[in-house]
Protein backbone atom coordinates (compact mmCIF):
# COMPACT_ATOMS: atom_id res chain seq x y z
CA UNK A 1 0.00 0.00 0.00
CA UNK A 2 2.61 2.42 1.03
CA UNK A 3 4.56 1.79 -2.01
CA UNK A 4 1.74 2.27 -4.12
CA UNK A 5 1.01 5.34 -2.24
CA UNK A 6 4.56 6.42 -2.54
CA UNK A 7 4.48 5.64 -6.18
CA UNK A 8 1.30 7.43 -6.54
CA UNK A 9 2.86 10.27 -4.50
CA UNK A 10 5.81 10.19 -6.63
CA UNK A 11 3.56 10.15 -9.57
CA UNK A 12 1.79 13.09 -8.17
CA UNK A 13 4.96 14.81 -7.39
CA UNK A 14 6.19 14.22 -10.89
CA UNK A 15 2.90 15.32 -12.22
CA UNK A 16 2.98 18.32 -9.98
CA UNK A 17 6.46 19.08 -11.07
CA UNK A 18 5.43 18.66 -14.61
CA UNK A 19 2.39 20.89 -14.05
CA UNK A 20 4.69 23.31 -12.31
CA UNK A 21 6.85 23.42 -15.34
CA UNK A 22 3.95 23.74 -17.57
CA UNK A 23 2.64 26.42 -15.31
CA UNK A 24 5.95 28.20 -15.43
CA UNK A 25 6.08 27.90 -19.19
CA UNK A 26 2.54 29.14 -19.39
CA UNK A 27 3.46 31.96 -17.09
CA UNK A 28 6.39 32.79 -19.23
CA UNK A 29 4.23 32.60 -22.33
CA UNK A 30 1.63 34.73 -20.62
CA UNK A 31 4.24 37.33 -19.84
CA UNK A 32 5.47 37.31 -23.40
CA UNK A 33 1.90 37.58 -24.62
CA UNK A 34 1.21 40.27 -22.09
CA UNK A 35 4.20 42.17 -23.31
CA UNK A 36 3.11 41.72 -26.88
CA UNK A 37 -0.40 42.73 -25.95
CA UNK A 38 0.91 45.87 -24.29
CA UNK A 39 2.97 46.65 -27.31
CA UNK A 40 -0.04 46.08 -29.48
CA UNK A 41 -2.12 48.24 -27.17
CA UNK A 42 0.52 50.95 -27.44
CA UNK A 43 0.59 50.55 -31.19
CA UNK A 44 -3.18 50.62 -31.25
CA UNK A 45 -3.17 53.75 -29.16
CA UNK A 46 -0.61 55.30 -31.47
CA UNK A 47 -2.68 54.32 -34.47
CA UNK A 48 -5.75 55.60 -32.73
CA UNK A 49 -3.96 58.96 -32.25
CA UNK A 50 -2.77 58.94 -35.83
CA UNK A 51 -6.28 58.09 -37.02
CA UNK A 52 -7.67 61.07 -35.10
CA UNK A 53 -4.98 63.30 -36.64
CA UNK A 54 -5.70 61.93 -40.09
CA UNK A 55 -9.42 62.36 -39.49
CA UNK A 56 -8.80 65.97 -38.43
CA UNK A 57 -6.59 66.54 -41.47
CA UNK A 58 -9.21 64.89 -43.65
CA UNK A 59 -11.89 67.10 -42.15
CA UNK A 60 -9.68 70.15 -42.68
CA UNK A 61 -8.99 69.09 -46.24
CA UNK A 62 -12.73 68.56 -46.83
CA UNK A 63 -13.41 72.07 -45.56
CA UNK A 64 -10.60 73.44 -47.74
CA UNK A 65 -11.92 71.45 -50.68
CA UNK A 66 -15.44 72.80 -50.14
CA UNK A 67 -14.07 76.33 -49.88
CA UNK A 68 -12.06 75.81 -53.06
CA UNK A 69 -15.12 74.32 -54.73
CA UNK A 70 -17.13 77.40 -53.73
CA UNK A 71 -14.33 79.72 -54.92
CA UNK A 72 -14.09 77.75 -58.13
CA UNK A 73 -17.86 78.00 -58.67
CA UNK A 74 -17.71 81.71 -57.93
CA UNK A 75 -14.82 82.08 -60.36
CA UNK A 76 -16.73 80.02 -62.90
CA UNK A 77 -19.75 82.35 -62.53
CA UNK A 78 -17.53 85.43 -62.67
CA UNK A 79 -15.88 84.02 -65.75
CA UNK A 80 -19.29 83.54 -67.39
CA UNK A 81 -20.34 87.04 -66.41
CA UNK A 82 -17.06 88.36 -67.77
CA UNK A 83 -17.51 86.29 -70.92
CA UNK A 84 -21.00 87.77 -71.40
CA UNK A 85 -19.67 91.26 -70.70
CA UNK A 86 -16.82 90.66 -73.11
CA UNK A 87 -19.23 89.51 -75.84
CA UNK A 88 -21.40 92.56 -75.21
CA UNK A 89 -18.33 94.74 -75.35
CA UNK A 90 -17.32 93.17 -78.67
CA UNK A 91 -20.85 93.79 -80.00
CA UNK A 92 -20.81 97.33 -78.61
CA UNK A 93 -17.39 97.92 -80.11
CA UNK A 94 -18.60 96.77 -83.54
CA UNK A 95 -21.69 98.97 -83.18
CA UNK A 96 -19.52 101.88 -82.07
CA UNK A 97 -17.15 101.25 -84.98
CA UNK A 98 -20.11 101.31 -87.37
CA UNK A 99 -21.53 104.42 -85.69
CA UNK A 100 -18.12 106.03 -85.86
CA UNK A 101 -17.87 105.30 -89.60
CA UNK A 102 -21.37 106.75 -90.12
CA UNK A 103 -20.52 109.80 -88.05
CA UNK A 104 -17.23 110.20 -89.90
CA UNK A 105 -19.04 110.06 -93.24
CA UNK A 106 -21.70 112.43 -91.93
CA UNK A 107 -19.03 114.76 -90.68
CA UNK A 108 -17.23 114.69 -94.05
CA UNK A 109 -20.51 115.41 -95.86
CA UNK A 110 -21.28 118.22 -93.44
CA UNK A 111 -17.79 119.61 -93.94
CA UNK A 112 -18.31 119.51 -97.70
CA UNK A 113 -21.75 121.13 -97.35
CA UNK A 114 -20.27 123.67 -94.99
CA UNK A 115 -17.53 124.51 -97.49
CA UNK A 116 -20.13 124.88 -100.24
CA UNK A 117 -22.20 127.10 -97.95
CA UNK A 118 -19.13 129.21 -97.22
CA UNK A 119 -18.47 129.53 -100.97
CA UNK A 120 -22.13 130.40 -101.54
CA UNK A 121 -22.06 132.90 -98.71
CA UNK A 122 -18.90 134.54 -100.09
CA UNK A 123 -20.47 134.69 -103.54
CA UNK A 124 -23.63 136.22 -102.03
CA UNK A 125 -21.50 138.71 -100.13
CA UNK A 126 -19.74 139.67 -103.37
CA UNK A 127 -23.09 139.89 -105.19
CA UNK A 128 -24.52 141.91 -102.33
CA UNK A 129 -21.56 144.29 -102.38
CA UNK A 130 -21.81 144.82 -106.12
CA UNK A 131 -25.60 145.22 -105.83
CA UNK A 132 -25.09 147.70 -103.00
CA UNK A 133 -22.65 149.63 -105.18
CA UNK A 134 -25.08 149.45 -108.10
CA UNK A 135 -27.91 150.55 -105.81
CA UNK A 136 -25.85 153.53 -104.63
CA UNK A 137 -25.09 154.44 -108.24
CA UNK A 138 -28.76 154.04 -109.15
CA UNK A 139 -29.73 156.16 -106.16
CA UNK A 140 -27.32 158.84 -107.34
CA UNK A 141 -28.64 158.58 -110.89
CA UNK A 142 -32.18 158.64 -109.58
CA UNK A 143 -31.44 161.82 -107.68
CA UNK A 144 -29.87 163.34 -110.81
CA UNK A 145 -32.85 162.24 -112.88
CA UNK A 146 -35.25 163.60 -110.28
CA UNK A 147 -33.49 166.98 -110.42
CA UNK A 148 -33.46 166.81 -114.21
CA UNK A 149 -37.14 165.85 -114.27
CA UNK A 150 -38.01 168.78 -112.04
CA UNK A 151 -35.99 171.04 -114.29
CA UNK A 152 -37.65 169.55 -117.40
CA UNK A 153 -41.05 169.84 -115.76
CA UNK A 154 -40.56 173.51 -115.21
CA UNK A 155 -39.15 173.97 -118.74
CA UNK A 156 -41.97 171.93 -120.26
CA UNK A 157 -44.59 174.48 -119.28
CA UNK A 158 -42.47 177.25 -120.75
CA UNK A 159 -41.96 175.22 -123.94
CA UNK A 160 -45.66 174.39 -124.26
CA UNK A 161 -46.44 178.05 -124.05
CA UNK A 162 -43.73 178.80 -126.61
CA UNK A 163 -44.89 175.97 -128.87
CA UNK A 164 -48.49 177.14 -128.83
CA UNK A 165 -47.31 180.63 -129.68
CA UNK A 166 -45.13 179.31 -132.52
CA UNK A 167 -47.92 177.05 -133.81
CA UNK A 168 -50.11 180.10 -134.17
CA UNK A 169 -47.37 181.89 -136.09
CA UNK A 170 -46.80 178.79 -138.29
CA UNK A 171 -50.51 178.58 -139.06
CA UNK A 172 -50.55 182.25 -139.95
CA UNK A 173 -47.42 181.95 -142.13
CA UNK A 174 -48.70 178.75 -143.79
CA UNK A 175 -51.88 180.50 -144.75
CA UNK A 176 -49.86 183.39 -146.16
CA UNK A 177 -47.44 181.07 -148.03
CA UNK A 178 -50.36 179.07 -149.45
CA UNK A 179 -51.80 182.33 -150.75
CA UNK A 180 -48.58 183.31 -152.57
CA UNK A 181 -48.80 182.22 -156.22
CA UNK A 182 -45.91 180.27 -157.85
CA UNK A 183 -43.67 181.60 -160.61
CA UNK A 184 -44.70 180.93 -164.17
CA UNK A 185 -44.22 177.26 -165.12
CA UNK A 186 -44.25 176.11 -161.42
CA UNK A 187 -47.22 174.28 -159.90
CA UNK A 188 -48.58 174.98 -156.42
CA UNK A 189 -49.41 172.21 -153.89
CA UNK A 190 -49.85 173.01 -150.22
CA UNK A 191 -46.96 175.34 -149.30
CA UNK A 192 -44.58 174.25 -152.12
CA UNK A 193 -44.09 175.04 -155.79
CA UNK A 194 -42.97 172.26 -158.16
CA UNK A 195 -41.25 172.31 -161.51
CA UNK A 196 -41.03 169.30 -163.82
CA UNK A 197 -38.22 169.75 -166.39
CA UNK A 198 -38.66 169.27 -170.11
CA UNK A 199 -34.89 168.88 -170.50
CA UNK A 200 -32.96 165.80 -169.42
CA UNK A 201 -29.80 165.85 -167.29
CA UNK A 202 -27.87 163.55 -164.96
CA UNK A 203 -28.75 163.73 -161.21
CA UNK A 204 -25.99 166.24 -160.22
CA UNK A 205 -26.74 168.58 -163.12
CA UNK A 206 -30.48 168.27 -162.45
CA UNK A 207 -29.92 169.36 -158.84
CA UNK A 208 -27.70 172.24 -160.00
CA UNK A 209 -30.51 173.42 -162.31
CA UNK A 210 -32.99 173.41 -159.41
CA UNK A 211 -30.55 175.36 -157.24
CA UNK A 212 -30.02 177.88 -160.00
CA UNK A 213 -33.78 178.53 -159.83
CA UNK A 214 -33.62 179.07 -156.06
CA UNK A 215 -34.98 175.59 -155.33
CA UNK A 216 -33.65 172.02 -154.87
CA UNK A 217 -34.59 168.55 -156.06
CA UNK A 218 -37.92 167.46 -154.50
CA UNK A 219 -38.04 166.11 -150.96
CA UNK A 220 -41.09 163.82 -150.64
CA UNK A 221 -42.13 163.62 -147.01
CA UNK A 222 -45.79 162.58 -147.14
CA UNK A 223 -48.07 160.24 -149.03
CA UNK A 224 -50.14 163.25 -150.11
CA UNK A 225 -47.10 164.84 -151.74
CA UNK A 226 -46.12 161.54 -153.44
CA UNK A 227 -49.67 161.12 -154.72
CA UNK A 228 -49.87 164.69 -155.99
CA UNK A 229 -46.55 164.42 -157.86
CA UNK A 230 -47.61 161.08 -159.40
CA UNK A 231 -50.71 162.84 -160.71
CA UNK A 232 -48.58 165.67 -162.16
CA UNK A 233 -46.33 163.39 -164.28
CA UNK A 234 -46.93 161.87 -167.69
CA UNK A 235 -47.80 158.19 -167.83
CA UNK A 236 -44.72 156.03 -167.05
CA UNK A 237 -42.42 159.09 -166.77
CA UNK A 238 -39.09 158.85 -164.83
CA UNK A 239 -37.87 161.89 -162.87
CA UNK A 240 -34.93 162.49 -160.58
CA UNK A 241 -35.91 163.18 -156.95
CA UNK A 242 -33.70 164.65 -154.20
CA UNK A 243 -32.73 161.30 -152.64
CA UNK A 244 -29.24 159.71 -152.71
CA UNK A 245 -27.03 157.16 -150.89
CA UNK A 246 -23.79 158.44 -152.47
CA UNK A 247 -22.39 159.54 -149.10
CA UNK A 248 -22.84 156.09 -147.48
CA UNK A 249 -23.97 153.11 -149.53
CA UNK A 250 -27.38 151.89 -148.31
CA UNK A 251 -28.07 155.01 -146.20
CA UNK A 252 -30.55 157.12 -148.13
CA UNK A 253 -30.70 160.85 -147.35
CA UNK A 254 -32.80 163.66 -148.79
CA UNK A 255 -30.97 166.66 -150.18
CA UNK A 256 -32.01 168.69 -147.10
CA UNK A 257 -30.16 166.11 -144.91
CA UNK A 258 -33.30 164.44 -143.51
CA UNK A 259 -33.70 160.64 -143.46
CA UNK A 260 -36.45 158.80 -145.34
CA UNK A 261 -39.59 158.56 -143.17
CA UNK A 262 -42.20 157.46 -145.74
CA UNK A 263 -40.73 155.34 -148.59
CA UNK A 264 -42.32 154.23 -151.87
CA UNK A 265 -39.62 151.88 -153.24
CA UNK A 266 -40.64 149.47 -156.02
CA UNK A 267 -40.60 145.86 -154.80
CA UNK A 268 -36.94 144.65 -154.95
CA UNK A 269 -35.57 148.22 -154.90
CA UNK A 270 -33.20 149.79 -154.02
CA UNK A 271 -30.89 147.05 -155.43
CA UNK A 272 -27.76 149.14 -156.28
CA UNK A 273 -27.61 147.23 -159.57
CA UNK A 274 -23.97 146.52 -160.58
CA UNK A 275 -23.02 148.34 -157.35
CA UNK A 276 -23.43 151.65 -159.15
CA UNK A 277 -26.90 153.03 -158.33
CA UNK A 278 -26.78 155.86 -155.78
CA UNK A 279 -29.54 158.24 -156.98
CA UNK A 280 -33.31 157.82 -156.68
CA UNK A 281 -35.87 158.38 -159.40
CA UNK A 282 -39.64 158.37 -159.24
CA UNK A 283 -41.59 156.38 -161.82
CA UNK A 284 -45.15 157.47 -162.58
CA UNK A 285 -47.71 154.71 -162.16
CA UNK A 286 -51.33 154.86 -163.26
CA UNK A 287 -54.23 153.21 -161.46
CA UNK A 288 -56.55 154.27 -158.72
CA UNK A 289 -54.50 152.66 -155.93
CA UNK A 290 -51.00 153.58 -157.19
CA UNK A 291 -49.06 156.66 -156.04
CA UNK A 292 -45.92 155.83 -158.11
CA UNK A 293 -42.70 153.99 -157.19
CA UNK A 294 -39.10 154.82 -156.43
CA UNK A 295 -36.02 153.10 -157.94
CA UNK A 296 -32.29 153.63 -157.46
CA UNK A 297 -30.48 154.33 -160.74
CA UNK A 298 -26.99 155.32 -161.85
CA UNK A 299 -26.53 159.03 -161.07
CA UNK A 300 -24.99 159.50 -164.54
CA UNK A 301 -28.30 158.57 -166.27
CA UNK A 302 -29.82 161.46 -168.21
CA UNK A 303 -33.52 162.14 -167.59
CA UNK A 304 -36.13 164.65 -166.42
CA UNK A 305 -36.11 165.96 -162.86
CA UNK A 306 -38.51 167.68 -160.47
CA UNK A 307 -37.67 170.70 -158.30
CA UNK A 308 -39.39 171.82 -155.12
CA UNK A 309 -39.35 175.38 -153.80
CA1 LIG B 1 -41.66 168.31 -150.17
CA1 LIG C 1 -26.49 152.77 -154.03
CA1 LIG D 1 -32.31 150.03 -159.08
Short mmCIF file of N, CA and C and ligand atoms in Angstrom, two decimals, residues 269-273 277 295-297, ligand 3:
data_model
loop_
_atom_site.label_atom_id
_atom_site.label_comp_id
_atom_site.label_asym_id
_atom_site.label_seq_id
_atom_site.Cartn_x
_atom_site.Cartn_y
_atom_site.Cartn_z
N UNK A 269 -36.45 147.04 -154.84
CA UNK A 269 -35.57 148.22 -154.90
C UNK A 269 -35.42 148.82 -153.51
N UNK A 270 -34.36 149.54 -153.15
CA UNK A 270 -33.20 149.79 -154.02
C UNK A 270 -32.27 148.58 -154.06
N UNK A 271 -31.73 148.25 -155.29
CA UNK A 271 -30.89 147.05 -155.43
C UNK A 271 -29.44 147.38 -155.77
N UNK A 272 -29.13 148.71 -155.94
CA UNK A 272 -27.76 149.14 -156.28
C UNK A 272 -27.19 148.24 -157.38
N UNK A 273 -27.94 148.12 -158.46
CA UNK A 273 -27.61 147.23 -159.57
C UNK A 273 -26.20 147.48 -160.07
N UNK A 277 -25.63 152.31 -158.29
CA UNK A 277 -26.90 153.03 -158.33
C UNK A 277 -27.06 153.77 -157.01
N UNK A 295 -37.04 154.07 -157.53
CA UNK A 295 -36.02 153.10 -157.94
C UNK A 295 -34.67 153.78 -157.81
N UNK A 296 -33.64 153.04 -157.44
CA UNK A 296 -32.29 153.63 -157.46
C UNK A 296 -31.69 153.37 -158.84
N UNK A 297 -31.04 154.40 -159.37
CA UNK A 297 -30.48 154.33 -160.74
C UNK A 297 -29.07 154.90 -160.69
CA1 LIG B 3 -32.31 150.03 -159.08
#
